[in-house]
Amino acid sequence: MGGAGVPVVVGLDNGGTSNNATVLTVDGRFLVDGLMESPSEVRAGPEAAIEALARAFDGVLASVGVPRELVRAVGLDTPGPASATGVISVRGSTNFSQPAWRGYDVRSALERRLGLPVVYANDGNAAALYAHHVHFGADAMRRSSVAAIVGTGLGGGVVEAGRVVGGAAGMAGEFGHVHIPLDGLLGPEQPVPGCNCGFRGDAESVASLTGIERNLLPYWLGRFPGHPLAAEEPGRAAKLVRGYGERGDELARQVFGQQAKALGRLFTIAANFTDPHAYFVGGGVVEAAPEFRDWFLAAVREHTVLREEQAAVATFALVPERDMAGARGVAIAALEAVRGAAATGPVVTA
């Protein structure tokens, strides 16, 4: 329970099938320990999805016994592409494919529905913000970090002095579409990988589930004739690769080795732009058995080229509690907005 009369913010993480919700007190305590999921209804269109978010809001407050009157703001995150203020791309997106979603202002719509201030972030930025605050704790507002979130695509975020860098158009931290050097990364006669965005040789074309399915797995199956994954449908095979990697399968380790190299090269670029205190890796690739997870993170670190001075102060770590990171991160963003731009203390106390 939040305690009598303690104001709160609510975090709402919107996904393709589910919403996850959390509650954060203004003194920095999360009142929800695990997932608080409900159907997102995004495939039914904007109106149904907004109502689903409102139900998630009501449900999480009821679950922790906090009256609506104590809510000071709501944080909302969604997958992109979207603007910094929560307007879905006019081209739509994987999650928001119906025509009604194109150019839809999801933040303002939820704000009208709830009658409360709504702060928006994309899901990669929200996870990056949560990782930053959990890792640094009381020092979060004096530290910087970058995070790469490997999923269907490659998301991420840049955090400076404890706050997400949004950028003029809300596109900061779109690490998936940064071009990376491919020399020494690709195998013999391996084609230059292509991305859904139309780029060739960007980070997402290698370090993503889509990159595995379309670019990496077809090449490596040609180098490992008779491999069991060759009998699987491509989309399913891509999802099964991680399990093989956990068991030490050579083909799978080649695939994930290329992904680790890609992330290392991406972080090398980030090191020369932002020189962060920490580099975080998140997503399904690290939600794995400890040996595989540690091997992958070590490989990313090995392929991140830092100057001696940088290496002495930088850390590499995993995004914690991936399933809850979005809701918790966007709740932190909402609390930052409530506290105001002058806030300098830690946002999360535990």
mmCIF file of C-alpha atoms in Angstrom:
data_model
loop_
_atom_site.group_PDB
_atom_site.id
_atom_site.type_symbol
_atom_site.label_atom_id
_atom_site.label_comp_id
_atom_site.label_asym_id
_atom_site.label_seq_id
_atom_site.Cartn_x
_atom_site.Cartn_y
_atom_site.Cartn_z
ATOM 1 C CA MET A 1 0.000 0.000 0.000
ATOM 2 C CA GLY A 2 1.124 3.540 -0.688
ATOM 3 C CA GLY A 3 0.291 4.915 2.746
ATOM 4 C CA ALA A 4 -2.467 7.356 3.560
ATOM 5 C CA GLY A 5 -2.393 10.495 1.452
ATOM 6 C CA VAL A 6 0.913 9.843 -0.369
ATOM 7 C CA PRO A 7 0.705 11.225 -3.941
ATOM 8 C CA VAL A 8 1.677 8.899 -6.797
ATOM 9 C CA VAL A 9 2.292 8.684 -10.512
ATOM 10 C CA VAL A 10 1.148 5.791 -12.695
ATOM 11 C CA GLY A 11 3.249 4.168 -15.428
ATOM 12 C CA LEU A 12 1.520 2.517 -18.397
ATOM 13 C CA ASP A 13 3.551 0.374 -20.791
ATOM 14 C CA ASN A 14 1.640 -0.262 -24.029
ATOM 15 C CA GLY A 15 2.494 -3.310 -26.124
ATOM 16 C CA GLY A 16 1.174 -5.231 -29.094
ATOM 17 C CA THR A 17 -0.907 -7.599 -26.974
ATOM 18 C CA SER A 18 -0.729 -6.368 -23.375
ATOM 19 C CA ASN A 19 -0.516 -3.262 -21.237
ATOM 20 C CA ASN A 20 1.580 -3.356 -18.066
ATOM 21 C CA ALA A 21 0.973 -0.864 -15.273
ATOM 22 C CA THR A 22 2.792 0.279 -12.152
ATOM 23 C CA VAL A 23 2.469 2.889 -9.414
ATOM 24 C CA LEU A 24 5.332 5.023 -8.070
ATOM 25 C CA THR A 25 5.024 7.231 -5.004
ATOM 26 C CA VAL A 26 6.410 10.763 -5.104
ATOM 27 C CA ASP A 27 9.008 9.694 -2.550
ATOM 28 C CA GLY A 28 10.309 7.051 -4.963
ATOM 29 C CA ARG A 29 8.728 3.711 -3.983
ATOM 30 C CA PHE A 30 7.199 1.302 -6.492
ATOM 31 C CA LEU A 31 3.980 -0.177 -5.087
ATOM 32 C CA VAL A 32 3.680 -2.987 -7.666
ATOM 33 C CA ASP A 33 6.225 -5.796 -7.321
ATOM 34 C CA GLY A 34 5.657 -7.649 -10.595
ATOM 35 C CA LEU A 35 3.715 -7.521 -13.830
ATOM 36 C CA MET A 36 0.205 -6.043 -13.798
ATOM 37 C CA GLU A 37 -0.942 -6.970 -17.297
ATOM 38 C CA SER A 38 -4.188 -6.533 -19.213
ATOM 39 C CA PRO A 39 -5.145 -6.711 -22.928
ATOM 40 C CA SER A 40 -3.954 -3.693 -24.929
ATOM 41 C CA GLU A 41 -6.542 -3.911 -27.760
ATOM 42 C CA VAL A 42 -4.264 -1.991 -30.132
ATOM 43 C CA ARG A 43 -5.373 -4.101 -33.096
ATOM 44 C CA ALA A 44 -8.942 -2.928 -32.519
ATOM 45 C CA GLY A 45 -7.920 0.674 -33.226
ATOM 46 C CA PRO A 46 -7.198 3.831 -31.247
ATOM 47 C CA GLU A 47 -10.502 4.224 -29.416
ATOM 48 C CA ALA A 48 -10.462 0.672 -28.086
ATOM 49 C CA ALA A 49 -6.790 0.991 -27.144
ATOM 50 C CA ILE A 50 -7.344 4.199 -25.178
ATOM 51 C CA GLU A 51 -10.177 2.549 -23.254
ATOM 52 C CA ALA A 52 -7.896 -0.423 -22.545
ATOM 53 C CA LEU A 53 -5.249 1.936 -21.149
ATOM 54 C CA ALA A 54 -7.893 3.591 -18.970
ATOM 55 C CA ARG A 55 -8.899 0.168 -17.631
ATOM 56 C CA ALA A 56 -5.243 -0.625 -16.898
ATOM 57 C CA PHE A 57 -4.982 2.688 -15.030
ATOM 58 C CA ASP A 58 -8.080 1.979 -12.929
ATOM 59 C CA GLY A 59 -7.031 -1.622 -12.330
ATOM 60 C CA VAL A 60 -3.553 -0.888 -11.019
ATOM 61 C CA LEU A 61 -4.842 1.791 -8.646
ATOM 62 C CA ALA A 62 -7.451 -0.618 -7.294
ATOM 63 C CA SER A 63 -4.827 -3.328 -6.847
ATOM 64 C CA VAL A 64 -2.691 -1.159 -4.555
ATOM 65 C CA GLY A 65 -5.566 0.640 -2.856
ATOM 66 C CA VAL A 66 -4.641 4.143 -4.014
ATOM 67 C CA PRO A 67 -7.508 6.570 -4.738
ATOM 68 C CA ARG A 68 -7.520 8.359 -8.087
ATOM 69 C CA GLU A 69 -7.324 11.742 -6.351
ATOM 70 C CA LEU A 70 -3.724 11.018 -5.328
ATOM 71 C CA VAL A 71 -2.478 10.584 -8.915
ATOM 72 C CA ARG A 72 -0.409 13.575 -10.034
ATOM 73 C CA ALA A 73 0.565 12.390 -13.529
ATOM 74 C CA VAL A 74 0.622 9.377 -15.821
ATOM 75 C CA GLY A 75 3.564 8.076 -17.833
ATOM 76 C CA LEU A 76 2.832 6.327 -21.138
ATOM 77 C CA ASP A 77 5.258 4.445 -23.342
ATOM 78 C CA THR A 78 4.573 2.754 -26.671
ATOM 79 C CA PRO A 79 6.691 1.197 -29.395
ATOM 80 C CA GLY A 80 7.769 3.613 -32.114
ATOM 81 C CA PRO A 81 8.107 5.200 -34.437
ATOM 82 C CA ALA A 82 6.415 8.173 -32.825
ATOM 83 C CA SER A 83 7.232 11.797 -32.116
ATOM 84 C CA ALA A 84 8.629 13.058 -28.830
ATOM 85 C CA THR A 85 5.102 14.093 -27.841
ATOM 86 C CA GLY A 86 3.438 10.760 -28.632
ATOM 87 C CA VAL A 87 2.159 11.192 -32.186
ATOM 88 C CA ILE A 88 2.337 7.866 -34.035
ATOM 89 C CA SER A 89 4.245 8.011 -37.324
ATOM 90 C CA VAL A 90 2.162 8.859 -40.371
ATOM 91 C CA ARG A 91 3.555 5.648 -41.868
ATOM 92 C CA GLY A 92 2.193 3.635 -38.974
ATOM 93 C CA SER A 93 4.277 0.936 -37.326
ATOM 94 C CA THR A 94 4.329 -2.773 -36.609
ATOM 95 C CA ASN A 95 2.100 -2.394 -33.564
ATOM 96 C CA PHE A 96 -0.069 0.388 -34.978
ATOM 97 C CA SER A 97 -0.799 -0.924 -38.451
ATOM 98 C CA GLN A 98 -4.417 0.160 -38.960
ATOM 99 C CA PRO A 99 -4.880 3.386 -40.962
ATOM 100 C CA ALA A 100 -6.585 5.095 -38.001
ATOM 101 C CA TRP A 101 -3.313 4.983 -36.059
ATOM 102 C CA ARG A 102 -1.309 6.943 -38.636
ATOM 103 C CA GLY A 103 -0.541 10.354 -37.204
ATOM 104 C CA TYR A 104 -2.638 9.605 -34.098
ATOM 105 C CA ASP A 105 -1.783 11.616 -30.975
ATOM 106 C CA VAL A 106 -1.959 8.835 -28.403
ATOM 107 C CA ARG A 107 -0.597 10.929 -25.534
ATOM 108 C CA SER A 108 -3.198 13.695 -25.891
ATOM 109 C CA ALA A 109 -6.004 11.185 -26.349
ATOM 110 C CA LEU A 110 -5.128 9.428 -23.087
ATOM 111 C CA GLU A 111 -4.729 12.775 -21.335
ATOM 112 C CA ARG A 112 -8.262 13.761 -22.385
ATOM 113 C CA ARG A 113 -9.657 10.386 -21.357
ATOM 114 C CA LEU A 114 -8.070 10.403 -17.895
ATOM 115 C CA GLY A 115 -8.177 14.137 -17.190
ATOM 116 C CA LEU A 116 -4.598 13.973 -15.912
ATOM 117 C CA PRO A 117 -1.226 15.136 -17.284
ATOM 118 C CA VAL A 118 0.336 12.401 -19.442
ATOM 119 C CA VAL A 119 4.087 12.203 -20.101
ATOM 120 C CA TYR A 120 5.153 10.184 -23.165
ATOM 121 C CA ALA A 121 8.292 8.182 -24.000
ATOM 122 C CA ASN A 122 8.987 5.418 -26.486
ATOM 123 C CA ASP A 123 9.518 1.979 -24.967
ATOM 124 C CA GLY A 124 13.267 1.911 -25.625
ATOM 125 C CA ASN A 125 13.792 5.225 -23.847
ATOM 126 C CA ALA A 126 11.635 4.090 -20.926
ATOM 127 C CA ALA A 127 13.664 0.901 -20.446
ATOM 128 C CA ALA A 128 16.906 2.882 -20.724
ATOM 129 C CA LEU A 129 15.744 5.310 -18.046
ATOM 130 C CA TYR A 130 14.791 2.506 -15.665
ATOM 131 C CA ALA A 131 18.115 0.700 -16.153
ATOM 132 C CA HIS A 132 19.959 3.941 -15.443
ATOM 133 C CA HIS A 133 18.139 4.697 -12.193
ATOM 134 C CA VAL A 134 18.330 1.137 -10.873
ATOM 135 C CA HIS A 135 22.039 0.855 -11.662
ATOM 136 C CA PHE A 136 23.138 4.212 -10.276
ATOM 137 C CA GLY A 137 20.615 4.717 -7.468
ATOM 138 C CA ALA A 138 21.346 7.897 -5.527
ATOM 139 C CA ASP A 139 23.980 8.903 -8.108
ATOM 140 C CA ALA A 140 21.563 8.617 -11.066
ATOM 141 C CA MET A 141 21.154 12.367 -11.544
ATOM 142 C CA ARG A 142 24.940 12.758 -11.798
ATOM 143 C CA ARG A 143 25.580 9.944 -14.292
ATOM 144 C CA SER A 144 25.093 9.213 -18.001
ATOM 145 C CA SER A 145 24.387 6.016 -19.913
ATOM 146 C CA VAL A 146 23.388 4.491 -23.226
ATOM 147 C CA ALA A 147 21.191 1.420 -23.634
ATOM 148 C CA ALA A 148 20.583 -0.918 -26.562
ATOM 149 C CA ILE A 149 17.394 -2.996 -26.368
ATOM 150 C CA VAL A 150 17.461 -5.995 -28.720
ATOM 151 C CA GLY A 151 14.000 -7.193 -29.731
ATOM 152 C CA THR A 152 12.101 -7.526 -32.994
ATOM 153 C CA GLY A 153 14.046 -4.396 -33.874
ATOM 154 C CA LEU A 154 16.784 -2.535 -32.004
ATOM 155 C CA GLY A 155 15.695 0.246 -29.675
ATOM 156 C CA GLY A 156 17.531 2.160 -27.044
ATOM 157 C CA GLY A 157 18.070 5.400 -25.244
ATOM 158 C CA VAL A 158 20.581 8.012 -24.165
ATOM 159 C CA VAL A 159 20.394 9.236 -20.567
ATOM 160 C CA GLU A 160 22.303 12.304 -19.444
ATOM 161 C CA ALA A 161 22.254 13.526 -15.832
ATOM 162 C CA GLY A 162 19.467 11.071 -15.095
ATOM 163 C CA ARG A 163 17.140 12.208 -17.871
ATOM 164 C CA VAL A 164 16.422 10.823 -21.330
ATOM 165 C CA VAL A 165 17.780 12.820 -24.246
ATOM 166 C CA GLY A 166 14.791 13.151 -26.564
ATOM 167 C CA GLY A 167 16.148 15.199 -29.439
ATOM 168 C CA ALA A 168 14.456 17.820 -31.615
ATOM 169 C CA ALA A 169 12.111 15.327 -33.287
ATOM 170 C CA GLY A 170 12.127 12.704 -30.556
ATOM 171 C CA MET A 171 14.506 10.476 -32.487
ATOM 172 C CA ALA A 172 17.530 10.520 -30.151
ATOM 173 C CA GLY A 173 18.646 7.062 -29.104
ATOM 174 C CA GLU A 174 17.351 5.371 -32.278
ATOM 175 C CA PHE A 175 20.438 3.197 -32.266
ATOM 176 C CA GLY A 176 18.987 0.632 -34.617
ATOM 177 C CA HIS A 177 19.450 2.911 -37.598
ATOM 178 C CA VAL A 178 23.016 3.984 -36.937
ATOM 179 C CA HIS A 179 25.342 2.638 -39.605
ATOM 180 C CA ILE A 180 28.133 0.494 -38.201
ATOM 181 C CA PRO A 181 31.441 -0.631 -39.769
ATOM 182 C CA LEU A 182 30.987 -4.091 -41.305
ATOM 183 C CA ASP A 183 34.629 -4.848 -42.079
ATOM 184 C CA GLY A 184 35.605 -7.848 -39.945
ATOM 185 C CA LEU A 185 32.040 -8.370 -38.769
ATOM 186 C CA LEU A 186 30.601 -10.232 -41.771
ATOM 187 C CA GLY A 187 31.704 -13.716 -42.735
ATOM 188 C CA PRO A 188 33.200 -14.731 -46.092
ATOM 189 C CA GLU A 189 30.800 -13.824 -48.929
ATOM 190 C CA GLN A 190 28.124 -12.790 -46.413
ATOM 191 C CA PRO A 191 25.767 -10.249 -48.046
ATOM 192 C CA VAL A 192 25.498 -6.756 -46.579
ATOM 193 C CA PRO A 193 22.447 -7.007 -44.295
ATOM 194 C CA GLY A 194 19.355 -4.924 -45.024
ATOM 195 C CA CYS A 195 16.970 -3.293 -42.548
ATOM 196 C CA ASN A 196 13.190 -2.789 -42.680
ATOM 197 C CA CYS A 197 13.807 0.973 -42.726
ATOM 198 C CA GLY A 198 15.534 0.714 -46.094
ATOM 199 C CA PHE A 199 19.088 1.171 -44.783
ATOM 200 C CA ARG A 200 21.771 -1.406 -45.404
ATOM 201 C CA GLY A 201 24.377 -2.168 -42.779
ATOM 202 C CA ASP A 202 22.750 -0.409 -39.837
ATOM 203 C CA ALA A 203 22.869 -1.906 -36.335
ATOM 204 C CA GLU A 204 19.313 -3.273 -36.444
ATOM 205 C CA SER A 205 20.033 -5.236 -39.621
ATOM 206 C CA VAL A 206 22.330 -7.406 -37.459
ATOM 207 C CA ALA A 207 21.318 -6.975 -33.810
ATOM 208 C CA SER A 208 17.594 -7.795 -33.833
ATOM 209 C CA LEU A 209 15.277 -10.755 -34.173
ATOM 210 C CA THR A 210 14.366 -9.512 -37.655
ATOM 211 C CA GLY A 211 18.062 -9.344 -38.505
ATOM 212 C CA ILE A 212 18.498 -12.969 -37.432
ATOM 213 C CA GLU A 213 15.559 -14.129 -39.537
ATOM 214 C CA ARG A 214 16.302 -12.179 -42.711
ATOM 215 C CA ASN A 215 20.075 -11.769 -42.722
ATOM 216 C CA LEU A 216 22.086 -13.864 -40.299
ATOM 217 C CA LEU A 217 20.317 -17.223 -40.164
ATOM 218 C CA PRO A 218 20.036 -17.747 -43.943
ATOM 219 C CA TYR A 219 23.788 -17.181 -44.280
ATOM 220 C CA TRP A 220 24.840 -19.400 -41.371
ATOM 221 C CA LEU A 221 22.474 -22.223 -42.298
ATOM 222 C CA GLY A 222 24.323 -22.316 -45.602
ATOM 223 C CA ARG A 223 27.538 -22.851 -43.629
ATOM 224 C CA PHE A 224 26.048 -25.588 -41.422
ATOM 225 C CA PRO A 225 24.252 -27.998 -43.793
ATOM 226 C CA GLY A 226 21.902 -30.375 -42.047
ATOM 227 C CA HIS A 227 21.377 -28.164 -39.015
ATOM 228 C CA PRO A 228 17.979 -28.836 -37.343
ATOM 229 C CA LEU A 229 16.930 -25.188 -37.720
ATOM 230 C CA ALA A 230 16.932 -25.595 -41.503
ATOM 231 C CA ALA A 231 13.727 -27.622 -41.194
ATOM 232 C CA GLU A 232 11.887 -24.842 -39.343
ATOM 233 C CA GLU A 233 9.852 -21.987 -40.779
ATOM 234 C CA PRO A 234 12.150 -18.905 -40.853
ATOM 235 C CA GLY A 235 10.286 -16.877 -38.240
ATOM 236 C CA ARG A 236 10.121 -19.788 -35.830
ATOM 237 C CA ALA A 237 13.745 -20.729 -36.510
ATOM 238 C CA ALA A 238 14.855 -17.209 -35.577
ATOM 239 C CA LYS A 239 13.069 -17.474 -32.235
ATOM 240 C CA LEU A 240 14.625 -20.870 -31.535
ATOM 241 C CA VAL A 241 18.221 -19.763 -32.120
ATOM 242 C CA ARG A 242 18.646 -18.444 -28.583
ATOM 243 C CA GLY A 243 17.846 -21.838 -27.086
ATOM 244 C CA TYR A 244 20.512 -23.410 -29.261
ATOM 245 C CA GLY A 245 22.923 -20.673 -28.205
ATOM 246 C CA GLU A 246 22.282 -21.442 -24.539
ATOM 247 C CA ARG A 247 23.281 -25.040 -25.239
ATOM 248 C CA GLY A 248 26.533 -23.981 -26.911
ATOM 249 C CA ASP A 249 25.488 -24.748 -30.494
ATOM 250 C CA GLU A 250 28.190 -23.497 -32.869
ATOM 251 C CA LEU A 251 25.848 -22.013 -35.487
ATOM 252 C CA ALA A 252 23.892 -20.114 -32.829
ATOM 253 C CA ARG A 253 27.072 -18.797 -31.227
ATOM 254 C CA GLN A 254 28.198 -17.500 -34.640
ATOM 255 C CA VAL A 255 24.864 -15.675 -35.023
ATOM 256 C CA PHE A 256 24.991 -14.102 -31.566
ATOM 257 C CA GLY A 257 28.698 -13.425 -31.907
ATOM 258 C CA GLN A 258 27.894 -11.210 -34.885
ATOM 259 C CA GLN A 259 25.188 -9.464 -32.879
ATOM 260 C CA ALA A 260 27.621 -8.833 -30.028
ATOM 261 C CA LYS A 261 30.166 -7.392 -32.473
ATOM 262 C CA ALA A 262 27.475 -5.117 -33.916
ATOM 263 C CA LEU A 263 26.529 -3.820 -30.464
ATOM 264 C CA GLY A 264 30.188 -3.326 -29.591
ATOM 265 C CA ARG A 265 30.691 -1.220 -32.694
ATOM 266 C CA LEU A 266 27.540 0.719 -31.905
ATOM 267 C CA PHE A 267 28.770 1.410 -28.372
ATOM 268 C CA THR A 268 32.147 2.448 -29.776
ATOM 269 C CA ILE A 269 30.352 5.131 -31.781
ATOM 270 C CA ALA A 270 28.361 6.144 -28.676
ATOM 271 C CA ALA A 271 31.570 6.388 -26.654
ATOM 272 C CA ASN A 272 32.846 9.063 -28.992
ATOM 273 C CA PHE A 273 29.603 11.050 -28.918
ATOM 274 C CA THR A 274 28.454 10.901 -25.299
ATOM 275 C CA ASP A 275 31.269 9.195 -23.331
ATOM 276 C CA PRO A 276 28.767 7.592 -20.912
ATOM 277 C CA HIS A 277 29.382 6.119 -17.494
ATOM 278 C CA ALA A 278 27.493 2.912 -18.394
ATOM 279 C CA TYR A 279 26.501 0.799 -21.385
ATOM 280 C CA PHE A 280 23.342 -1.296 -20.945
ATOM 281 C CA VAL A 281 22.168 -4.232 -23.047
ATOM 282 C CA GLY A 282 18.572 -5.407 -22.820
ATOM 283 C CA GLY A 283 15.962 -7.450 -24.640
ATOM 284 C CA GLY A 284 15.334 -11.108 -25.288
ATOM 285 C CA VAL A 285 18.959 -11.822 -26.130
ATOM 286 C CA VAL A 286 19.929 -11.342 -22.495
ATOM 287 C CA GLU A 287 16.806 -12.883 -20.942
ATOM 288 C CA ALA A 288 18.611 -16.191 -21.133
ATOM 289 C CA ALA A 289 20.564 -18.741 -19.130
ATOM 290 C CA PRO A 290 23.304 -17.074 -17.033
ATOM 291 C CA GLU A 291 26.255 -18.605 -18.897
ATOM 292 C CA PHE A 292 24.946 -17.458 -22.287
ATOM 293 C CA ARG A 293 23.925 -14.053 -20.973
ATOM 294 C CA ASP A 294 27.359 -13.467 -19.417
ATOM 295 C CA TRP A 295 29.111 -14.696 -22.557
ATOM 296 C CA PHE A 296 27.093 -12.301 -24.713
ATOM 297 C CA LEU A 297 27.666 -9.256 -22.498
ATOM 298 C CA ALA A 298 31.401 -10.049 -22.312
ATOM 299 C CA ALA A 299 31.508 -10.269 -26.114
ATOM 300 C CA VAL A 300 29.815 -6.862 -26.424
ATOM 301 C CA ARG A 301 32.380 -5.424 -24.022
ATOM 302 C CA GLU A 302 35.263 -7.048 -25.927
ATOM 303 C CA HIS A 303 34.172 -5.394 -29.169
ATOM 304 C CA THR A 304 33.562 -1.944 -27.665
ATOM 305 C CA VAL A 305 36.715 0.070 -28.250
ATOM 306 C CA LEU A 306 37.286 2.543 -25.414
ATOM 307 C CA ARG A 307 40.203 4.775 -24.594
ATOM 308 C CA GLU A 308 42.106 3.830 -21.456
ATOM 309 C CA GLU A 309 40.580 6.721 -19.535
ATOM 310 C CA GLN A 310 37.067 5.667 -20.564
ATOM 311 C CA ALA A 311 37.589 2.006 -19.743
ATOM 312 C CA ALA A 312 38.683 2.959 -16.227
ATOM 313 C CA VAL A 313 35.313 4.550 -15.403
ATOM 314 C CA ALA A 314 32.751 2.833 -17.661
ATOM 315 C CA THR A 315 30.649 -0.196 -16.730
ATOM 316 C CA PHE A 316 28.693 -2.717 -18.814
ATOM 317 C CA ALA A 317 25.477 -4.160 -17.423
ATOM 318 C CA LEU A 318 22.132 -5.710 -18.318
ATOM 319 C CA VAL A 319 18.778 -3.934 -18.310
ATOM 320 C CA PRO A 320 17.069 -5.384 -15.224
ATOM 321 C CA GLU A 321 13.535 -6.792 -15.080
ATOM 322 C CA ARG A 322 12.929 -6.393 -18.810
ATOM 323 C CA ASP A 323 9.176 -7.057 -18.631
ATOM 324 C CA MET A 324 8.679 -4.299 -16.059
ATOM 325 C CA ALA A 325 11.292 -1.835 -17.320
ATOM 326 C CA GLY A 326 8.943 0.055 -19.651
ATOM 327 C CA ALA A 327 6.211 0.808 -17.127
ATOM 328 C CA ARG A 328 8.706 1.610 -14.382
ATOM 329 C CA GLY A 329 10.855 3.781 -16.636
ATOM 330 C CA VAL A 330 7.961 5.861 -17.873
ATOM 331 C CA ALA A 331 6.695 6.228 -14.297
ATOM 332 C CA ILE A 332 10.113 7.689 -13.448
ATOM 333 C CA ALA A 333 9.738 10.104 -16.384
ATOM 334 C CA ALA A 334 6.318 11.157 -15.081
ATOM 335 C CA LEU A 335 7.715 11.705 -11.597
ATOM 336 C CA GLU A 336 10.542 13.822 -13.027
ATOM 337 C CA ALA A 337 7.910 15.987 -14.727
ATOM 338 C CA VAL A 338 5.978 16.341 -11.477
ATOM 339 C CA ARG A 339 9.082 17.300 -9.530
ATOM 340 C CA GLY A 340 10.060 19.814 -12.147
ATOM 341 C CA ALA A 341 13.167 20.525 -14.167
ATOM 342 C CA ALA A 342 15.037 21.787 -11.104
ATOM 343 C CA ALA A 343 14.920 18.434 -9.309
ATOM 344 C CA THR A 344 18.377 17.123 -8.497
ATOM 345 C CA GLY A 345 17.774 14.278 -6.039
ATOM 346 C CA PRO A 346 17.327 10.580 -6.808
ATOM 347 C CA VAL A 347 13.965 9.623 -8.312
ATOM 348 C CA VAL A 348 13.871 6.030 -7.058
ATOM 349 C CA THR A 349 14.767 5.285 -3.450
ATOM 350 C CA ALA A 350 14.584 1.501 -3.479
#
